[in-house]
Amino acid sequence: MTFYLLIILGVLFFSFLPSFHISASPLLLTCGTDSGGTDTDGRKWEPDAKYLIAGADKSAAAKAEVQDPSLPSDVPYMSARIFHSGSTYQFSLQNPSSHTLLRLHFYPSSYPNVDVSKSYFGVAAGSMVLLNNFSAYITAQALSQSYLVKEYYLTPSRSPFLNVTFRPADKSFAFVNGVEVIAAPEIFNAEPLLVGSYVDARTFSTIPVGASSMETMYRLNVGGQFIPPLSDSGGLMRTWYDDSVYIHGAGQGVAVTANVSIGYKKLAPYTAPLDVYRSYRSMGAYVDVNKVSNLTWIFEIDPGFLYIVRLHWCDSEMVKVNQRVFDVIINNMTAAHEVDLFALTDAIATPVVKDYVVVTENVTDGGYRLWVSLAPTNGSRPQFMDVLLNGLEIFKMSDNFETNLAAPNPRISDLMRKGHKMEPKGFEEDYFTIIITCGAGGAAAVGVAVAVICALYRRTRRAGSNGDSRTSWLPISRNSNTTKSSSVVAISTDAASNCRYFSLVEITTATNNFDESNIIGVGGFGKSTNILLDDKWEAKVSDFGLSKTGPTVNKGHVSTAVKGSFGYLDPEYFSRQQLSEKSDVYSFGVVLFEVLCARPALCPDLPQEQIGLAGWAPRNVRLGKLEEIIDPELIKGRISLDSVAKFTDVAERCLADHGGDRPTMGDVLRSLEMALQLQQKYMAGGDDSTISQQIPRDVEESRPNHHENNDPTFSLYVNEQGR
């Protein structure tokens, strides 16, 4: 009796465990070779010829004539099978009742006797159309990639064989470099929630997906590193990519690695590797910012299909309910409301996966974007205003007839098409002008201003330094034929090896003395690390990104998604997404306080009230505590108190909450010139108070927007109206 009881208990125990997948040996084919090969991960690929059951006599093996340095391995990409007529591979399925992962590898390079740019073909797996009129060349160019991997998750077959057919278009040819066939488990929830149907926890719609094949569009290890196929779980040999390039706007959050042990628990190991659940991205500790923002990822997808968005979570920090609660929003529709991961799992460090189905419109005027957002919610008054995500996957479902996954080729932009037709150019003046005007057109003058003021305050401390280190200059373009030159630049070796530094003379020449006709866009000023100084305090402007093309005639601002560096963002720009010339002024004010206080814009290790320089410094100035925040090294040197007061005054006015209360950049420049004159007068032994009496603050603020001083230091570069 005891024996039978043990058997029954054992059966009951194992019935509650998830059905773990024990993968069969995958089939890896490198096409167009007789001997196969081994890739850089140590995986062995075999020749493809014996699997061709039709069209073998109309196919040919070919070797790529050029090896792109971005290729992960010679195998399978440096050899290809060329098809001039319909040809079929046939693969035996070890378990026809299981799903199949099919991967096709394409390297649209140069091959003998064919023009890969004229290759158009279709691919079908059984009755499922995977690709139609597909151009690997156009797709790779549009995505700026040298090679392509198309991954499909196919439904169980009614046949013990899987036939994969390549069919060239008329007067064209097909090709493939590698094929992978892997038995796969059922990885999707049977009926995931339909995005937009959510009303409450009991009212929502679901979509059955069991009969649909899928194409993998994106697979991201959020907040973590690249995971190669050999590090994947369940023998599925998937690749997980970094998510940072898909994050929208400036709010990238923080990437965190768990410091506790992570296990699958109730989750099947093939769902994702544990490395996905060990790292995550959250919003960080800035509560006020988190309340009005979110984490958003944007993806280019094919319109007219259903998509499954799979979110992977594992909260390794929260130890009780209602600590971190957030909403999931997909394409501006609620997918899940008040997600509390601890409430879902009832345990810390427990992985959980949720699938959501999204319906996309069948637009014909270009690409379609899928937005995935996580936003903190305050409805239940959680302890923290934060979100969390560990992994994200997006799958395209076969259409309503369950026979098609093919979509049109992506469109190459006119700019990219023009770029591909251009020959690589050297470091010529016209090319130089185009690149420089993007960044320097709006901010070079103010960069010089901060450089001189910085030099003025730090001259005494640095006078004895012999920072005469020589570093190499690198060309602005990888295609440039310019040889390396040298300049005396007091910049670190790391910076020197990754940047091209431009002097003010170069910028002035390239922009035709800041001619407004050369400006191709407007953008935020930037941060202090965008201003590079050599040992002679000569300013070199770097890394000014373009935020958006210029405003329309009837608008004084540019509406754009928030981009920029936290600590420097104009509050109006952050909240209203309207970029104006006063946004530059705010960012520059932060830089001025960085010079004055000798600290960065954000110091997360300091107490809460001291983290942000833009709030902490003006508050102390208003409380009369300037001497407590100013750099002690400044006080040690010969410094004019009137000059410091003028400098502090303009910095404080730059940080006004409302753009209308901030000075123009022309006013800022005049105030800095005034501070410089005060300091020069003081160092010459004169009475600096006489200068300050000449232009009182109230008079200066009401002065018209033109120079009355015949010898201002930077007046050559000022734009009175702003850009």
XYZ file of C-alpha atoms in Angstrom:
723
model
C 0.000 0.000 0.000
C 2.812 2.383 0.886
C 4.530 1.628 -2.431
C 1.433 2.528 -4.457
C 0.931 5.684 -2.380
C 4.479 6.799 -3.201
C 3.831 6.220 -6.897
C 0.649 8.301 -6.792
C 2.372 11.117 -4.884
C 5.227 11.075 -7.358
C 2.874 11.357 -10.316
C 1.026 14.224 -8.653
C 4.301 16.007 -7.872
C 5.584 15.898 -11.426
C 2.215 16.914 -12.833
C 2.622 20.311 -11.197
C 6.046 20.971 -12.723
C 6.258 22.944 -15.976
C 6.878 20.865 -19.085
C 10.594 21.422 -19.543
C 11.877 21.118 -23.074
C 14.702 18.742 -23.869
C 15.842 19.916 -27.280
C 16.795 17.542 -30.068
C 20.044 18.123 -31.890
C 19.669 21.243 -34.034
C 20.366 21.109 -37.748
C 22.827 23.791 -38.880
C 23.561 24.142 -42.601
C 26.205 26.328 -44.199
C 25.106 26.663 -47.802
C 27.319 26.418 -50.856
C 30.154 24.385 -49.308
C 31.222 20.763 -49.584
C 32.886 20.434 -46.200
C 30.847 22.489 -43.744
C 32.636 24.408 -41.010
C 32.691 25.692 -37.439
C 31.632 29.191 -36.442
C 33.312 31.418 -33.863
C 31.000 30.071 -31.128
C 32.223 26.538 -31.794
C 28.994 25.376 -33.438
C 29.440 22.875 -36.254
C 27.625 23.511 -39.535
C 27.242 20.823 -42.190
C 26.949 21.153 -45.994
C 23.483 21.739 -47.439
C 23.582 19.836 -50.740
C 22.134 16.543 -49.503
C 18.984 18.277 -48.250
C 18.105 19.708 -51.678
C 15.363 17.587 -53.232
C 14.373 19.895 -56.088
C 16.277 22.399 -58.228
C 19.720 21.211 -57.215
C 20.824 21.184 -60.853
C 19.766 24.839 -61.189
C 21.701 25.954 -58.128
C 25.343 26.909 -57.700
C 27.765 27.324 -54.842
C 29.398 30.732 -54.467
C 31.988 32.405 -52.272
C 31.560 35.977 -51.079
C 34.200 38.250 -52.596
C 34.181 40.745 -49.733
C 34.127 40.053 -45.991
C 32.479 42.780 -43.967
C 34.250 43.291 -40.608
C 30.900 43.252 -38.797
C 30.216 39.616 -39.718
C 30.074 37.506 -36.557
C 31.769 34.573 -38.293
C 32.986 33.298 -41.664
C 30.588 30.371 -41.242
C 27.941 30.461 -42.632
C 28.177 33.916 -44.234
C 31.152 33.651 -46.587
C 29.540 30.947 -48.725
C 26.136 30.920 -50.407
C 23.797 28.769 -52.438
C 22.531 30.587 -55.555
C 19.165 29.479 -57.016
C 18.181 30.359 -60.599
C 14.887 28.469 -60.404
C 12.553 27.133 -57.745
C 14.457 24.888 -55.327
C 13.413 23.023 -52.199
C 15.158 21.820 -49.056
C 13.534 18.938 -47.197
C 14.212 18.374 -43.494
C 13.067 15.420 -41.398
C 11.198 16.486 -38.284
C 12.126 14.416 -35.250
C 8.829 15.333 -33.624
C 6.156 16.610 -36.066
C 3.872 17.470 -33.142
C 6.310 20.080 -31.830
C 6.934 23.565 -33.128
C 9.949 24.343 -35.291
C 12.389 27.241 -35.150
C 13.615 28.069 -38.644
C 16.410 30.591 -39.163
C 17.582 31.837 -42.545
C 20.904 33.686 -42.826
C 21.578 36.146 -45.662
C 24.751 38.045 -46.522
C 23.981 40.326 -49.517
C 27.579 40.797 -50.563
C 29.365 40.535 -53.890
C 29.339 37.078 -55.493
C 30.868 35.944 -58.820
C 28.691 36.338 -61.928
C 25.631 37.734 -60.104
C 24.460 41.170 -58.968
C 22.993 40.722 -55.503
C 21.230 44.104 -55.711
C 18.998 42.563 -58.413
C 18.067 39.496 -56.389
C 14.344 39.177 -55.624
C 12.753 35.969 -54.410
C 10.180 34.310 -52.201
C 10.549 31.685 -49.483
C 7.863 29.295 -48.228
C 7.882 26.755 -45.393
C 5.262 24.233 -46.423
C 2.187 26.326 -47.222
C 3.376 29.280 -45.114
C 4.760 32.172 -47.164
C 7.704 33.597 -45.237
C 9.112 36.043 -47.799
C 7.704 37.435 -51.039
C 9.621 39.514 -53.597
C 12.272 39.771 -50.906
C 15.469 41.738 -51.517
C 18.150 41.006 -48.958
C 20.199 43.833 -50.448
C 17.511 46.505 -49.980
C 16.610 45.236 -46.518
C 20.223 45.280 -45.345
C 20.775 48.774 -46.756
C 17.614 50.124 -45.129
C 18.592 48.634 -41.766
C 22.275 49.611 -42.122
C 23.300 46.000 -41.563
C 25.774 43.834 -43.432
C 23.895 40.565 -42.843
C 20.359 39.449 -41.969
C 18.878 36.686 -39.830
C 15.197 35.870 -40.345
C 13.771 33.703 -37.550
C 10.401 31.923 -37.733
C 8.435 29.959 -35.147
C 6.388 27.466 -37.171
C 3.306 25.583 -35.987
C 3.395 21.769 -35.748
C 3.438 20.075 -39.134
C 1.014 17.399 -40.335
C 3.931 15.866 -42.189
C 7.128 14.273 -40.867
C 9.001 16.607 -43.218
C 9.492 20.350 -43.457
C 9.905 21.640 -47.018
C 11.533 25.065 -47.431
C 11.244 26.389 -50.990
C 13.168 29.281 -52.574
C 11.521 30.759 -55.671
C 13.316 33.540 -57.611
C 11.382 36.308 -59.338
C 11.423 36.424 -63.145
C 14.921 37.032 -64.543
C 16.313 37.101 -61.023
C 17.826 34.659 -58.561
C 17.563 33.624 -54.919
C 20.313 32.889 -52.452
C 20.839 31.804 -48.859
C 23.955 31.505 -46.717
C 22.788 29.467 -43.753
C 19.788 27.515 -42.470
C 18.963 26.412 -38.916
C 16.186 23.956 -38.026
C 15.504 23.435 -34.302
C 12.663 21.601 -32.550
C 10.943 24.017 -30.170
C 8.347 23.788 -27.384
C 5.097 25.717 -27.126
C 6.367 29.028 -25.767
C 3.291 31.270 -26.004
C 0.295 31.635 -23.752
C -2.751 30.099 -25.442
C -4.852 33.279 -25.342
C -2.888 36.439 -24.533
C -4.665 39.688 -23.717
C -5.679 41.992 -26.573
C -4.176 45.444 -26.096
C -6.865 48.130 -25.852
C -9.535 45.777 -24.503
C -8.522 46.092 -20.858
C -11.197 47.570 -18.606
C -10.354 46.005 -15.266
C -8.869 42.799 -13.893
C -11.998 40.866 -14.916
C -12.978 42.660 -18.117
C -10.743 42.226 -21.146
C -10.505 40.301 -24.414
C -8.037 37.627 -25.473
C -6.823 36.338 -28.835
C -6.080 32.649 -29.555
C -2.631 32.296 -31.112
C -2.034 28.544 -31.105
C -2.672 28.105 -34.844
C -0.456 30.990 -35.936
C 3.144 30.847 -37.056
C 5.374 33.715 -35.949
C 8.314 35.753 -37.157
C 10.687 37.062 -34.504
C 11.054 40.810 -34.951
C 12.981 41.828 -31.797
C 14.512 40.045 -28.825
C 16.068 42.307 -26.195
C 17.911 41.777 -22.932
C 16.653 44.957 -21.279
C 19.264 46.638 -19.123
C 21.728 43.852 -19.842
C 24.352 42.845 -22.337
C 24.339 40.950 -25.603
C 23.652 37.229 -25.097
C 25.053 34.960 -27.845
C 23.315 31.756 -29.026
C 25.464 29.411 -26.944
C 24.424 31.260 -23.767
C 20.718 30.890 -24.523
C 18.554 28.425 -22.596
C 16.594 25.361 -23.707
C 18.872 24.620 -26.661
C 17.040 27.189 -28.810
C 20.229 29.158 -29.598
C 18.499 32.532 -29.671
C 20.374 35.827 -29.695
C 19.436 38.541 -27.196
C 20.397 42.123 -27.992
C 20.969 45.284 -25.983
C 17.852 47.460 -25.694
C 19.417 50.910 -25.377
C 19.250 51.789 -29.089
C 15.453 51.431 -29.033
C 14.818 53.683 -26.024
C 12.886 56.827 -26.869
C 13.997 60.230 -25.648
C 16.389 61.223 -22.922
C 14.814 59.106 -20.185
C 16.951 55.999 -20.509
C 16.567 55.095 -16.849
C 19.227 53.046 -15.109
C 20.495 49.559 -15.893
C 20.783 47.362 -12.804
C 22.159 43.892 -12.123
C 20.481 41.883 -9.367
C 22.596 41.074 -6.332
C 20.446 38.125 -5.260
C 20.185 34.592 -6.568
C 17.741 34.188 -9.468
C 16.047 30.880 -10.303
C 13.320 29.818 -12.711
C 11.001 28.476 -9.995
C 7.666 27.961 -11.814
C 8.951 29.188 -15.166
C 10.240 26.783 -17.825
C 13.983 27.285 -18.456
C 13.524 27.589 -22.226
C 11.531 30.817 -21.722
C 14.702 32.904 -21.475
C 18.229 32.529 -20.073
C 18.702 33.523 -16.443
C 20.951 36.386 -17.539
C 17.817 38.114 -18.832
C 16.270 38.015 -15.357
C 19.478 39.056 -13.594
C 19.550 42.469 -15.265
C 16.817 45.040 -15.714
C 16.120 48.667 -16.496
C 14.246 50.977 -14.140
C 13.652 54.724 -13.986
C 15.949 55.526 -11.086
C 15.573 57.480 -7.881
C 14.301 60.858 -9.109
C 10.733 60.742 -7.815
C 9.590 64.107 -9.170
C 10.872 63.250 -12.632
C 9.406 59.748 -12.543
C 5.923 61.057 -11.752
C 5.680 62.850 -15.093
C 7.673 60.512 -17.316
C 7.990 56.913 -18.445
C 10.318 54.418 -20.074
C 9.500 53.972 -23.747
C 10.906 51.773 -26.500
C 10.091 52.305 -30.202
C 10.272 49.638 -32.907
C 9.843 49.686 -36.675
C 7.446 46.915 -37.723
C 5.432 45.796 -40.747
C 1.878 47.239 -40.744
C -1.273 45.185 -41.157
C -0.311 42.251 -38.914
C -1.047 41.137 -35.373
C 1.923 41.214 -33.026
C 2.699 39.523 -29.740
C 4.631 41.708 -27.315
C 6.229 39.534 -24.648
C 7.498 41.203 -21.465
C 9.899 39.459 -19.086
C 9.982 40.580 -15.450
C 11.895 39.605 -12.335
C 11.854 42.027 -9.403
C 14.848 41.332 -7.188
C 14.305 44.345 -4.904
C 10.714 44.607 -3.677
C 9.777 42.444 -0.703
C 6.064 43.220 -0.325
C 3.076 44.350 -2.341
C 2.450 47.964 -3.370
C 6.079 48.997 -3.444
C 6.563 49.334 -7.211
C 3.388 49.580 -9.310
C 3.159 50.640 -12.949
C 1.073 50.553 -16.120
C 1.965 48.889 -19.415
C 1.016 51.003 -22.433
C 1.411 49.742 -25.998
C 0.692 52.067 -28.923
C -0.961 54.514 -26.521
C -3.408 51.843 -25.320
C -3.469 50.252 -21.881
C -2.203 46.692 -21.945
C -2.031 46.203 -18.173
C -2.997 48.467 -15.297
C -1.235 48.635 -11.931
C 1.235 45.820 -12.472
C 2.686 44.770 -9.116
C 5.289 42.069 -9.703
C 5.450 40.989 -6.079
C 1.664 40.569 -6.059
C 1.893 38.487 -9.256
C 4.565 36.125 -7.947
C 4.137 36.407 -4.163
C 7.922 36.176 -3.863
C 11.080 38.142 -4.466
C 13.351 37.397 -7.445
C 10.748 35.284 -9.248
C 10.587 35.499 -13.061
C 7.231 36.051 -14.749
C 6.261 36.485 -18.404
C 3.226 38.209 -19.930
C 2.108 38.236 -23.567
C 0.013 40.983 -25.182
C -1.493 41.012 -28.695
C -1.439 44.260 -30.689
C -3.477 44.995 -33.820
C -1.749 47.290 -36.330
C -3.303 49.313 -39.128
C -2.660 48.344 -42.724
C -1.050 51.617 -43.818
C 0.587 51.938 -47.217
C 2.536 55.187 -46.909
C 5.651 53.873 -45.233
C 6.744 52.152 -42.064
C 4.837 51.622 -38.850
C 6.090 52.148 -35.325
C 5.248 50.125 -32.263
C 5.558 51.965 -28.939
C 6.002 50.077 -25.670
C 5.869 52.213 -22.521
C 6.006 51.571 -18.792
C 4.703 54.376 -16.586
C 4.505 54.590 -12.773
C 1.001 54.820 -11.392
C -0.017 56.523 -8.183
C -3.526 55.086 -7.907
C -2.647 52.666 -5.120
C -0.095 55.083 -3.607
C 2.900 52.737 -3.935
C 6.038 53.242 -1.909
C 8.176 53.972 -4.979
C 7.409 55.720 -8.272
C 9.271 53.397 -10.587
C 8.979 50.765 -13.323
C 10.972 47.670 -14.230
C 11.617 45.513 -17.296
C 14.056 42.628 -17.815
C 13.375 41.428 -21.342
C 11.244 42.225 -24.357
C 10.331 40.155 -27.417
C 8.132 41.077 -30.377
C 6.687 38.457 -32.729
C 4.723 39.019 -35.929
C 1.763 36.641 -36.307
C 0.689 35.106 -39.599
C -2.296 36.880 -41.154
C -5.981 35.964 -40.880
C -5.618 33.161 -43.410
C -2.658 31.823 -41.403
C -0.612 31.387 -44.570
C 1.430 34.571 -44.845
C 4.190 36.311 -42.906
C 5.667 38.204 -45.855
C 5.796 41.989 -45.952
C 7.121 44.491 -48.511
C 10.787 45.394 -48.542
C 11.635 48.384 -46.348
C 12.099 51.693 -48.094
C 15.582 53.171 -48.267
C 15.454 56.860 -47.364
C 16.467 59.388 -50.011
C 19.357 60.529 -47.828
C 20.662 56.982 -47.402
C 20.190 56.228 -51.096
C 22.179 59.320 -51.978
C 24.867 58.363 -49.493
C 25.332 54.945 -51.060
C 25.858 56.538 -54.468
C 28.569 58.920 -53.194
C 32.202 57.962 -53.290
C 34.122 58.204 -50.008
C 35.385 61.744 -49.654
C 38.422 63.166 -47.988
C 38.409 65.843 -45.347
C 37.210 68.545 -47.733
C 35.921 71.937 -46.782
C 32.328 71.457 -48.024
C 31.940 68.163 -46.155
C 33.514 69.717 -43.097
C 31.076 72.633 -43.276
C 28.004 70.393 -43.397
C 29.044 68.414 -40.332
C 30.128 71.364 -38.239
C 27.125 73.614 -38.867
C 24.837 71.000 -37.355
C 26.357 71.409 -33.939
C 28.324 74.613 -33.927
C 25.772 76.820 -35.650
C 23.719 77.277 -32.514
C 26.212 77.085 -29.704
C 29.819 77.839 -30.618
C 29.716 81.384 -29.276
C 28.418 80.421 -25.860
C 30.961 77.618 -25.724
C 33.696 80.213 -26.105
C 32.133 82.335 -23.392
C 32.194 79.600 -20.798
C 35.713 78.679 -21.836
C 37.033 82.179 -21.188
C 35.220 82.599 -17.890
C 36.440 79.172 -16.822
C 39.951 80.165 -17.835
C 39.667 83.413 -15.936
C 38.756 81.682 -12.680
C 41.178 78.785 -12.986
C 44.215 80.590 -14.429
C 45.967 80.944 -11.082
C 45.526 77.303 -10.118
C 46.659 75.981 -13.513
C 49.421 78.503 -14.208
C 52.164 76.138 -13.131
C 50.878 73.163 -15.110
C 52.796 71.909 -18.109
C 49.909 70.101 -19.752
C 51.597 70.090 -23.131
C 50.635 66.586 -24.132
C 50.407 65.809 -27.820
C 47.498 63.703 -29.011
C 46.513 62.545 -32.460
C 43.510 63.866 -34.349
C 41.230 61.393 -36.021
C 39.315 62.156 -39.216
C 35.655 63.025 -38.939
C 34.618 60.124 -41.179
C 35.838 56.569 -41.348
C 35.970 57.033 -45.101
C 38.168 60.071 -44.887
C 41.547 59.869 -46.560
C 43.045 62.500 -44.331
C 46.246 61.548 -42.577
C 46.586 62.091 -38.873
C 47.779 65.454 -37.682
C 48.748 66.685 -34.281
C 47.763 69.494 -32.008
C 48.625 70.564 -28.522
C 45.515 69.493 -26.639
C 45.204 68.842 -22.919
C 42.652 66.073 -23.404
C 42.848 62.520 -22.170
C 44.152 59.842 -24.489
C 40.766 58.099 -24.501
C 39.010 61.247 -25.616
C 41.655 61.993 -28.205
C 41.290 58.594 -29.786
C 37.534 58.936 -30.185
C 36.974 62.590 -31.047
C 37.915 65.117 -33.685
C 38.532 68.485 -32.006
C 37.807 71.757 -33.778
C 39.214 75.126 -32.818
C 37.158 78.313 -32.910
C 39.075 79.432 -35.992
C 38.127 76.217 -37.796
C 34.489 76.580 -36.789
C 34.355 80.235 -37.834
C 35.836 79.403 -41.225
C 33.641 76.366 -41.789
C 30.434 78.208 -40.907
C 31.349 81.366 -42.839
C 31.461 83.334 -39.613
C 28.283 81.648 -38.339
C 26.256 82.551 -41.400
C 22.600 81.796 -40.627
C 22.126 80.236 -44.077
C 24.370 77.339 -43.025
C 22.163 76.282 -40.116
C 20.291 73.074 -40.922
C 18.527 72.705 -37.570
C 18.295 73.844 -33.981
C 19.008 71.932 -30.817
C 19.648 72.129 -27.102
C 22.917 73.678 -25.975
C 24.303 70.561 -24.352
C 26.468 70.066 -21.311
C 29.861 71.062 -19.987
C 31.553 67.955 -21.374
C 30.701 69.247 -24.856
C 33.238 72.046 -24.349
C 36.827 70.904 -24.727
C 39.692 73.158 -23.645
C 43.359 72.911 -24.559
C 46.255 74.051 -22.379
C 45.908 77.576 -23.772
C 42.213 77.664 -22.825
C 41.132 77.585 -26.452
C 37.597 76.233 -26.761
C 36.796 73.276 -28.947
C 33.127 72.406 -29.426
C 32.130 68.737 -29.552
C 29.068 66.495 -29.650
C 26.231 68.946 -30.235
C 23.415 66.709 -31.464
C 20.623 67.923 -33.702
C 17.274 67.746 -31.907
C 14.883 68.633 -34.713
C 14.661 70.744 -37.841
C 13.865 74.399 -37.334
C 10.501 75.900 -36.287
C 7.814 76.980 -38.700
C 7.236 80.616 -39.523
C 4.348 81.068 -37.093
C 5.899 79.203 -34.161
C 8.778 80.211 -31.944
C 9.467 76.713 -30.732
C 10.108 73.231 -32.047
C 7.853 70.373 -30.877
C 9.990 67.296 -30.470
C 10.273 64.197 -28.340
C 12.388 64.967 -25.296
C 16.066 64.340 -25.949
C 18.980 65.512 -23.872
C 20.977 64.902 -20.742
C 19.299 64.889 -17.346
C 20.525 67.780 -15.265
C 20.609 70.123 -18.261
C 17.029 69.810 -19.549
C 14.853 72.906 -19.650
C 11.798 72.153 -17.424
C 9.476 73.595 -20.094
C 11.092 71.436 -22.759
C 10.780 68.353 -20.556
C 7.114 68.883 -19.680
C 5.758 70.409 -22.908
C 8.223 68.958 -25.457
C 8.673 72.422 -26.953
C 12.226 73.412 -27.736
C 12.932 77.147 -27.994
C 15.976 79.397 -27.939
C 15.442 79.797 -24.192
C 16.014 76.038 -23.781
C 19.614 76.679 -24.783
C 19.836 79.442 -22.206
C 18.727 77.107 -19.414
C 21.291 74.450 -20.334
C 24.019 77.068 -20.497
C 23.036 78.341 -17.048
C 23.696 74.869 -15.647
C 27.138 74.937 -17.264
C 27.864 78.311 -15.652
C 27.045 76.923 -12.214
C 29.255 73.913 -12.938
C 32.122 76.356 -13.459
C 31.251 78.278 -10.305
C 30.733 75.280 -8.005
C 33.208 72.817 -9.567
C 30.706 69.948 -9.505
C 28.677 68.093 -12.151
C 25.053 68.774 -12.963
C 23.927 65.585 -11.210
C 25.513 63.963 -8.147
C 23.372 60.921 -7.240
C 25.508 60.140 -4.179
C 24.659 63.428 -2.452
C 21.592 64.033 -0.253
C 18.308 64.383 -2.140
C 18.234 68.185 -2.045
C 21.788 68.429 -3.442
C 21.550 65.935 -6.322
C 20.524 68.412 -9.025
C 22.807 71.415 -9.453
C 20.103 73.409 -11.268
C 17.901 73.424 -8.168
C 20.496 73.374 -5.410
C 22.776 76.209 -6.554
C 20.145 78.935 -7.217
C 18.392 78.044 -3.962
C 21.589 78.637 -1.981
C 22.261 81.874 -3.857
C 18.813 83.175 -2.906
C 19.482 82.212 0.727
C 22.719 84.194 0.694
C 24.916 81.087 0.929
C 27.022 81.656 -2.176
C 30.249 81.274 -0.219
C 29.174 77.761 0.817
C 28.743 76.461 -2.720
C 31.475 78.279 -4.632
C 34.640 76.397 -5.540
C 37.160 77.075 -2.717
C 39.958 77.251 -5.277
C 38.390 80.390 -6.738
C 38.497 82.175 -3.407
C 42.173 81.311 -2.973
C 43.093 83.168 -6.160
C 42.771 86.825 -7.088
C 39.076 87.106 -7.778
C 36.814 90.122 -8.049
C 33.742 89.800 -5.880
C 31.846 92.054 -8.281
C 32.836 89.753 -11.130
C 31.631 86.712 -9.191
C 28.374 88.492 -8.369
C 27.786 89.365 -12.026
C 28.648 85.818 -13.121
C 26.340 84.308 -10.482
C 23.538 86.703 -11.349
C 23.486 85.736 -15.023
C 23.722 82.027 -14.185
C 20.750 82.326 -11.828
C 18.653 84.209 -14.388
C 19.411 81.554 -17.004
C 17.776 78.960 -14.741
C 14.425 80.731 -14.422
C 11.579 78.207 -14.545
C 9.765 80.051 -17.327
C 11.518 80.747 -20.595
C 10.131 84.259 -20.797
C 11.942 85.164 -17.572
C 15.337 84.095 -18.921
C 17.708 86.467 -20.710
C 18.508 86.070 -24.378
C 21.840 84.537 -25.256
C 22.934 88.001 -26.379
C 22.156 89.330 -22.891
C 24.074 86.429 -21.377
C 27.085 87.211 -23.533
C 27.072 90.890 -22.562
C 26.842 89.976 -18.882
C 29.796 87.623 -19.194
C 31.771 90.322 -20.998
C 30.904 92.616 -18.118
C 32.133 90.031 -15.597
C 35.337 89.688 -17.582
C 35.918 93.444 -17.604
C 35.332 93.578 -13.854
C 37.926 90.882 -13.313
C 40.434 92.472 -15.692
C 40.039 95.822 -13.951
C 40.521 94.161 -10.580
C 43.656 92.305 -11.678
C 45.067 95.529 -13.105
C 44.794 97.092 -9.673
C 41.897 99.384 -10.458
C 38.650 99.966 -8.629
C 36.300 97.455 -10.150
C 33.341 99.135 -8.541
C 33.598 101.964 -11.079
C 32.779 99.558 -13.884
C 29.825 98.093 -12.086
C 28.538 101.604 -11.474
C 28.644 102.357 -15.185
C 26.114 99.640 -16.018
C 23.817 98.857 -13.094
C 21.841 95.638 -13.319
C 18.496 97.285 -13.964
C 19.957 99.378 -16.782
C 21.736 96.410 -18.315
C 18.611 94.276 -18.365
C 16.674 96.977 -20.206
C 19.430 97.675 -22.739
C 18.423 97.158 -26.404
C 19.657 94.051 -28.176
C 22.756 95.562 -29.797
C 26.296 96.224 -28.633
C 27.120 99.680 -27.363
C 30.581 98.646 -26.244
C 33.052 99.072 -29.080
C 35.419 96.392 -27.812
C 33.519 93.399 -26.481
C 35.527 90.249 -26.404
C 33.007 87.967 -28.126
C 30.772 90.379 -29.996
C 32.015 89.024 -33.305
C 30.136 85.792 -32.673
C 26.948 86.927 -31.000
C 23.545 86.486 -32.617
C 21.322 89.131 -31.088
C 18.039 87.349 -31.813
C 19.146 83.846 -30.898
C 18.823 80.837 -33.151
